[in-house]
Short mmCIF file of C-alpha atoms in Angstrom, two decimals:
data_model
loop_
_atom_site.label_atom_id
_atom_site.label_comp_id
_atom_site.label_asym_id
_atom_site.label_seq_id
_atom_site.Cartn_x
_atom_site.Cartn_y
_atom_site.Cartn_z
CA UNK J 1 -31.09 -26.03 -181.78
CA UNK J 2 -29.21 -26.99 -178.67
CA UNK J 3 -26.36 -29.49 -178.63
CA UNK J 4 -23.75 -30.89 -176.30
CA UNK J 5 -20.19 -31.94 -177.11
CA UNK J 6 -18.23 -34.23 -174.86
CA UNK J 7 -14.87 -34.76 -176.52
CA UNK J 8 -13.40 -38.20 -176.28
CA UNK J 9 -15.15 -41.24 -174.91
CA UNK J 10 -12.81 -42.33 -172.15
CA UNK J 11 -10.73 -40.65 -169.44
CA UNK J 12 -8.39 -42.53 -167.13
CA UNK J 13 -6.91 -41.05 -163.96
CA UNK J 14 -5.01 -42.35 -160.97
CA UNK J 15 -6.67 -42.51 -157.59
CA UNK J 16 -6.15 -39.19 -155.85
CA UNK J 17 -5.59 -37.29 -159.10
CA UNK J 18 -7.66 -34.43 -160.44
CA UNK J 19 -10.71 -35.36 -162.49
CA UNK J 20 -11.61 -33.07 -165.39
CA UNK J 21 -14.43 -33.99 -167.76
CA UNK J 22 -15.12 -31.48 -170.49
CA UNK J 23 -18.49 -30.35 -171.78
CA UNK J 24 -19.25 -27.69 -174.35
CA UNK J 25 -22.73 -26.73 -175.41
CA UNK J 26 -24.54 -24.65 -177.95
CA UNK J 27 -27.79 -22.92 -177.18
CA UNK J 28 -29.71 -20.01 -178.62
CA UNK J 29 -30.90 -18.89 -175.19
CA UNK J 30 -29.42 -19.02 -171.69
CA UNK J 31 -29.16 -22.71 -170.92
CA UNK J 32 -29.86 -24.94 -168.02
CA UNK J 33 -26.91 -27.35 -167.67
CA UNK J 34 -26.67 -30.71 -165.98
CA UNK J 35 -24.22 -33.49 -165.24
CA UNK J 36 -25.53 -36.99 -164.71
CA UNK J 37 -23.59 -40.09 -163.65
CA UNK J 38 -24.36 -43.69 -164.56
CA UNK J 39 -22.78 -46.47 -162.56
CA UNK J 40 -22.61 -49.96 -164.11
CA UNK J 41 -26.00 -51.61 -164.47
CA UNK J 42 -27.82 -48.58 -163.09
CA UNK J 43 -29.82 -45.67 -164.40
CA UNK J 44 -28.65 -42.06 -164.52
CA UNK J 45 -28.36 -40.00 -161.36
CA UNK J 46 -28.12 -36.21 -161.18
CA UNK J 47 -24.68 -35.01 -160.02
CA UNK J 48 -25.30 -31.28 -160.23
CA UNK J 49 -27.07 -28.62 -162.23
CA UNK J 50 -26.78 -24.96 -163.18
CA UNK J 51 -29.92 -22.91 -163.70
CA UNK J 52 -29.23 -19.33 -162.62
CA UNK J 53 -27.07 -17.48 -160.10
CA UNK J 54 -23.63 -18.61 -159.01
CA UNK J 55 -21.67 -20.03 -161.91
CA UNK J 56 -19.70 -22.48 -159.76
CA UNK J 57 -22.01 -25.30 -158.84
CA UNK J 58 -21.27 -27.96 -156.26
CA UNK J 59 -22.78 -31.41 -156.49
CA UNK J 60 -22.70 -34.74 -154.77
CA UNK J 61 -19.61 -36.84 -154.09
CA UNK J 62 -17.26 -33.84 -154.19
CA UNK J 63 -17.89 -32.91 -157.81
CA UNK J 64 -18.31 -29.36 -159.03
CA UNK J 65 -18.73 -27.60 -162.36
CA UNK J 66 -18.36 -24.05 -163.56
CA UNK J 67 -20.60 -22.39 -166.13
CA UNK J 68 -18.50 -20.22 -168.45
CA UNK J 69 -20.74 -18.38 -170.85
CA UNK J 70 -17.88 -16.89 -172.87
CA UNK J 71 -16.48 -20.37 -173.49
CA UNK J 72 -19.88 -22.10 -173.72
CA UNK J 73 -18.49 -24.68 -171.34
CA UNK J 74 -19.61 -26.56 -168.25
CA UNK J 75 -16.63 -28.73 -167.31
CA UNK J 76 -16.92 -31.17 -164.40
CA UNK J 77 -14.09 -31.43 -161.87
CA UNK J 78 -13.18 -33.25 -158.70
CA UNK J 79 -9.93 -32.52 -156.87
CA UNK J 80 -9.15 -36.10 -155.90
CA UNK J 81 -10.47 -39.15 -157.71
CA UNK J 82 -11.74 -42.16 -155.80
CA UNK J 83 -12.13 -45.69 -157.11
CA UNK J 84 -15.87 -45.37 -156.63
CA UNK J 85 -15.98 -42.52 -159.17
CA UNK J 86 -15.51 -44.98 -162.02
CA UNK J 87 -18.66 -44.57 -164.09
CA UNK J 88 -20.07 -42.94 -167.21
CA UNK J 89 -20.74 -39.21 -167.06
CA UNK J 90 -23.25 -37.35 -169.18
CA UNK J 91 -23.52 -33.62 -169.74
CA UNK J 92 -26.96 -32.30 -170.72
CA UNK J 93 -28.46 -28.96 -171.73
CA UNK J 94 -31.98 -27.59 -171.68
CA UNK J 95 -33.07 -24.33 -173.26
CA UNK J 96 -36.49 -23.93 -171.75
CA UNK J 97 -37.11 -23.44 -168.01
CA UNK J 98 -38.57 -26.55 -166.54
CA UNK J 99 -38.41 -28.33 -169.86
CA UNK J 100 -36.97 -31.69 -168.99
CA UNK J 101 -38.53 -32.98 -172.14
CA UNK J 102 -36.08 -30.83 -174.04
CA UNK J 103 -32.97 -32.15 -172.34
CA UNK J 104 -30.25 -32.87 -174.88
CA UNK J 105 -27.55 -35.27 -173.69
CA UNK J 106 -23.97 -35.64 -174.79
CA UNK J 107 -22.56 -39.01 -175.77
CA UNK J 108 -21.06 -39.55 -172.36
CA UNK J 109 -17.54 -40.06 -171.07
CA UNK J 110 -16.36 -43.19 -169.29
CA UNK J 111 -14.14 -42.41 -166.31
CA UNK J 112 -11.69 -45.09 -165.17
CA UNK J 113 -9.75 -44.74 -161.93
CA UNK J 114 -6.44 -46.59 -161.57
CA UNK J 115 -5.25 -47.75 -158.14
CA UNK N 1 -40.34 -49.80 -153.37
CA UNK N 2 -38.61 -46.50 -153.91
CA UNK N 3 -37.81 -44.30 -156.88
CA UNK N 4 -38.39 -45.53 -160.40
CA UNK N 5 -38.70 -49.26 -160.99
CA UNK N 6 -38.39 -50.94 -164.37
CA UNK N 7 -39.26 -54.51 -165.32
CA UNK N 8 -37.98 -56.70 -166.75
CA UNK N 9 -34.32 -55.79 -166.31
CA UNK N 10 -33.36 -58.02 -169.23
CA UNK N 11 -35.40 -59.13 -172.22
CA UNK N 12 -34.49 -61.21 -175.24
CA UNK N 13 -37.03 -61.40 -178.04
CA UNK N 14 -37.33 -62.46 -181.61
CA UNK N 15 -38.35 -60.09 -184.34
CA UNK N 16 -41.87 -61.47 -184.48
CA UNK N 17 -42.53 -61.37 -180.74
CA UNK N 18 -44.71 -58.95 -178.82
CA UNK N 19 -43.48 -57.88 -175.42
CA UNK N 20 -43.88 -54.94 -173.05
CA UNK N 21 -41.60 -52.98 -170.78
CA UNK N 22 -43.04 -51.62 -167.57
CA UNK N 23 -42.09 -48.60 -165.52
CA UNK N 24 -43.49 -47.52 -162.16
CA UNK N 25 -42.56 -44.42 -160.23
CA UNK N 26 -43.15 -44.07 -156.50
CA UNK N 27 -42.19 -40.39 -156.28
CA UNK N 28 -45.56 -38.75 -156.88
CA UNK N 29 -44.32 -37.17 -160.10
CA UNK N 30 -46.61 -36.13 -162.94
CA UNK N 31 -44.32 -36.56 -165.95
CA UNK N 32 -42.76 -39.74 -167.30
CA UNK N 33 -40.33 -40.43 -170.12
CA UNK N 34 -38.88 -43.22 -172.24
CA UNK N 35 -35.27 -42.91 -173.39
CA UNK N 36 -33.23 -45.24 -175.58
CA UNK N 37 -29.55 -45.69 -174.73
CA UNK N 38 -27.37 -47.31 -177.38
CA UNK N 39 -23.64 -47.83 -177.10
CA UNK N 40 -21.53 -44.80 -178.06
CA UNK N 41 -24.61 -42.70 -178.88
CA UNK N 42 -26.33 -39.93 -176.93
CA UNK N 43 -29.48 -40.76 -175.04
CA UNK N 44 -32.45 -40.54 -177.35
CA UNK N 45 -35.72 -39.20 -175.99
CA UNK N 46 -38.56 -41.35 -177.30
CA UNK N 47 -41.76 -40.32 -175.53
CA UNK N 48 -42.92 -37.89 -172.88
CA UNK N 49 -46.13 -37.98 -170.87
CA UNK N 50 -47.31 -35.04 -168.76
CA UNK N 51 -50.34 -35.71 -166.59
CA UNK N 52 -50.92 -38.92 -168.58
CA UNK N 53 -51.07 -37.04 -171.89
CA UNK N 54 -48.42 -37.71 -174.49
CA UNK N 55 -46.60 -34.49 -175.23
CA UNK N 56 -43.57 -35.73 -177.15
CA UNK N 57 -43.06 -38.39 -179.79
CA UNK N 58 -39.67 -37.94 -181.34
CA UNK N 59 -40.25 -39.70 -184.64
CA UNK N 60 -40.24 -43.10 -183.01
CA UNK N 61 -41.19 -46.02 -185.29
CA UNK N 62 -44.67 -47.39 -184.77
CA UNK N 63 -43.26 -50.73 -183.64
CA UNK N 64 -42.80 -48.93 -180.31
CA UNK N 65 -46.11 -48.07 -178.67
CA UNK N 66 -46.26 -46.26 -175.33
CA UNK N 67 -49.08 -46.41 -172.83
CA UNK N 68 -49.58 -44.31 -169.72
CA UNK N 69 -52.67 -45.50 -167.81
CA UNK N 70 -51.99 -43.21 -164.83
CA UNK N 71 -49.32 -40.85 -163.60
CA UNK N 72 -47.42 -43.64 -161.82
CA UNK N 73 -47.20 -46.22 -164.61
CA UNK N 74 -45.70 -46.19 -168.06
CA UNK N 75 -45.46 -49.03 -170.55
CA UNK N 76 -43.58 -49.50 -173.79
CA UNK N 77 -45.19 -52.10 -176.00
CA UNK N 78 -42.83 -53.76 -178.47
CA UNK N 79 -43.88 -55.43 -181.72
CA UNK N 80 -41.88 -56.76 -184.71
CA UNK N 81 -38.67 -55.14 -183.58
CA UNK N 82 -35.42 -55.07 -185.52
CA UNK N 83 -31.95 -56.08 -184.29
CA UNK N 84 -30.92 -52.40 -184.31
CA UNK N 85 -33.54 -51.81 -181.62
CA UNK N 86 -31.36 -53.70 -179.17
CA UNK N 87 -30.46 -51.18 -176.47
CA UNK N 88 -30.99 -50.14 -172.88
CA UNK N 89 -34.40 -48.54 -172.45
CA UNK N 90 -34.55 -46.06 -169.60
CA UNK N 91 -37.64 -44.74 -167.93
CA UNK N 92 -37.54 -41.44 -166.06
CA UNK N 93 -39.93 -39.22 -164.15
CA UNK N 94 -40.05 -35.60 -163.03
CA UNK N 95 -42.37 -33.19 -161.31
CA UNK N 96 -43.70 -30.54 -163.63
CA UNK N 97 -44.88 -27.49 -161.71
CA UNK N 98 -47.34 -24.78 -162.69
CA UNK N 99 -45.97 -22.42 -165.30
CA UNK N 100 -43.74 -25.06 -166.81
CA UNK N 101 -41.09 -24.90 -164.14
CA UNK N 102 -39.55 -27.75 -162.22
CA UNK N 103 -36.39 -28.64 -160.41
CA UNK N 104 -34.69 -29.61 -163.64
CA UNK N 105 -34.03 -33.11 -162.38
CA UNK N 106 -34.99 -36.37 -164.01
CA UNK N 107 -35.19 -39.49 -161.87
CA UNK N 108 -34.18 -42.56 -163.83
CA UNK N 109 -34.91 -46.23 -163.40
CA UNK N 110 -32.17 -48.81 -163.82
CA UNK N 111 -33.27 -49.64 -167.34
CA UNK N 112 -34.44 -52.65 -169.31
CA UNK N 113 -31.74 -54.26 -171.44
CA UNK N 114 -33.39 -55.40 -174.67
CA UNK N 115 -31.82 -57.81 -177.14
CA UNK N 116 -33.58 -58.47 -180.43
CA UNK N 117 -32.48 -61.60 -182.24
#
C-alpha cells in the first residue's frame, strides 16, 4: 500500500528565505508524485507533478521538487518565500498510471511567511 | 462559471436533517470525486464516478449517499449525520483518457464547510 509522510504540521519562514517542505512516500511500484496547495477558503490547486523523465520538476509560482528514488523523497522548495506563499501544502502519491482515484494525500503542512 | 463549483459553501444542520451538497464542473471532464477534509487529517477519498458510474466507495457510512446524474453534476446527500461528520467536503474532477491514463491532475472546487450540531 502506498503512503505519504509529511513531517511536522507547520513551517514558518521569513520573506525572502528558502522554503523547504519535506515529503517522503512509500510505494510498491514507481510512483506518480504531486504537490497541491490550498489557500485559505479555497480548494486544492496543483503546484507540480512528477510522472516520468526528469527528476527535477518545476511548477507554478517558482516552486520546484526533486524526485529522489533512493531516498523515497519528493521535497518541495522555493528559493525565496513571498507573503503570498502562505498556505497549506499537500504531497500526494499515486501508484497506478492515470489513477487519480488512487491518490493518497499526506496530512499537509501549513506554511507561514513572516514579514 | 469556470472550473468546479460547489454549493452551498457553508451548511449547518442538525443530526436529524436531510440536506444535499452539489458540485458542478464546467471543464468537460468525465470523472468526479468527493473528498472529506478534516482538521489535521489527510484528505479522505469518499466516492469516485467515472462516466457517471460509481467506481470507488471507500467504506463510507450509508448516511452519505452520492448521486451522479450526468458527467457534469455530482451530489452528496446527507441524512442523520453525526457531529464527527463536520468537515470540509471537497469535490474534484479529472479527465480519464483511454487506457486509464490522464494528466494526473485533479481540479478541486472550493469546498462545502459542513457543521453538524
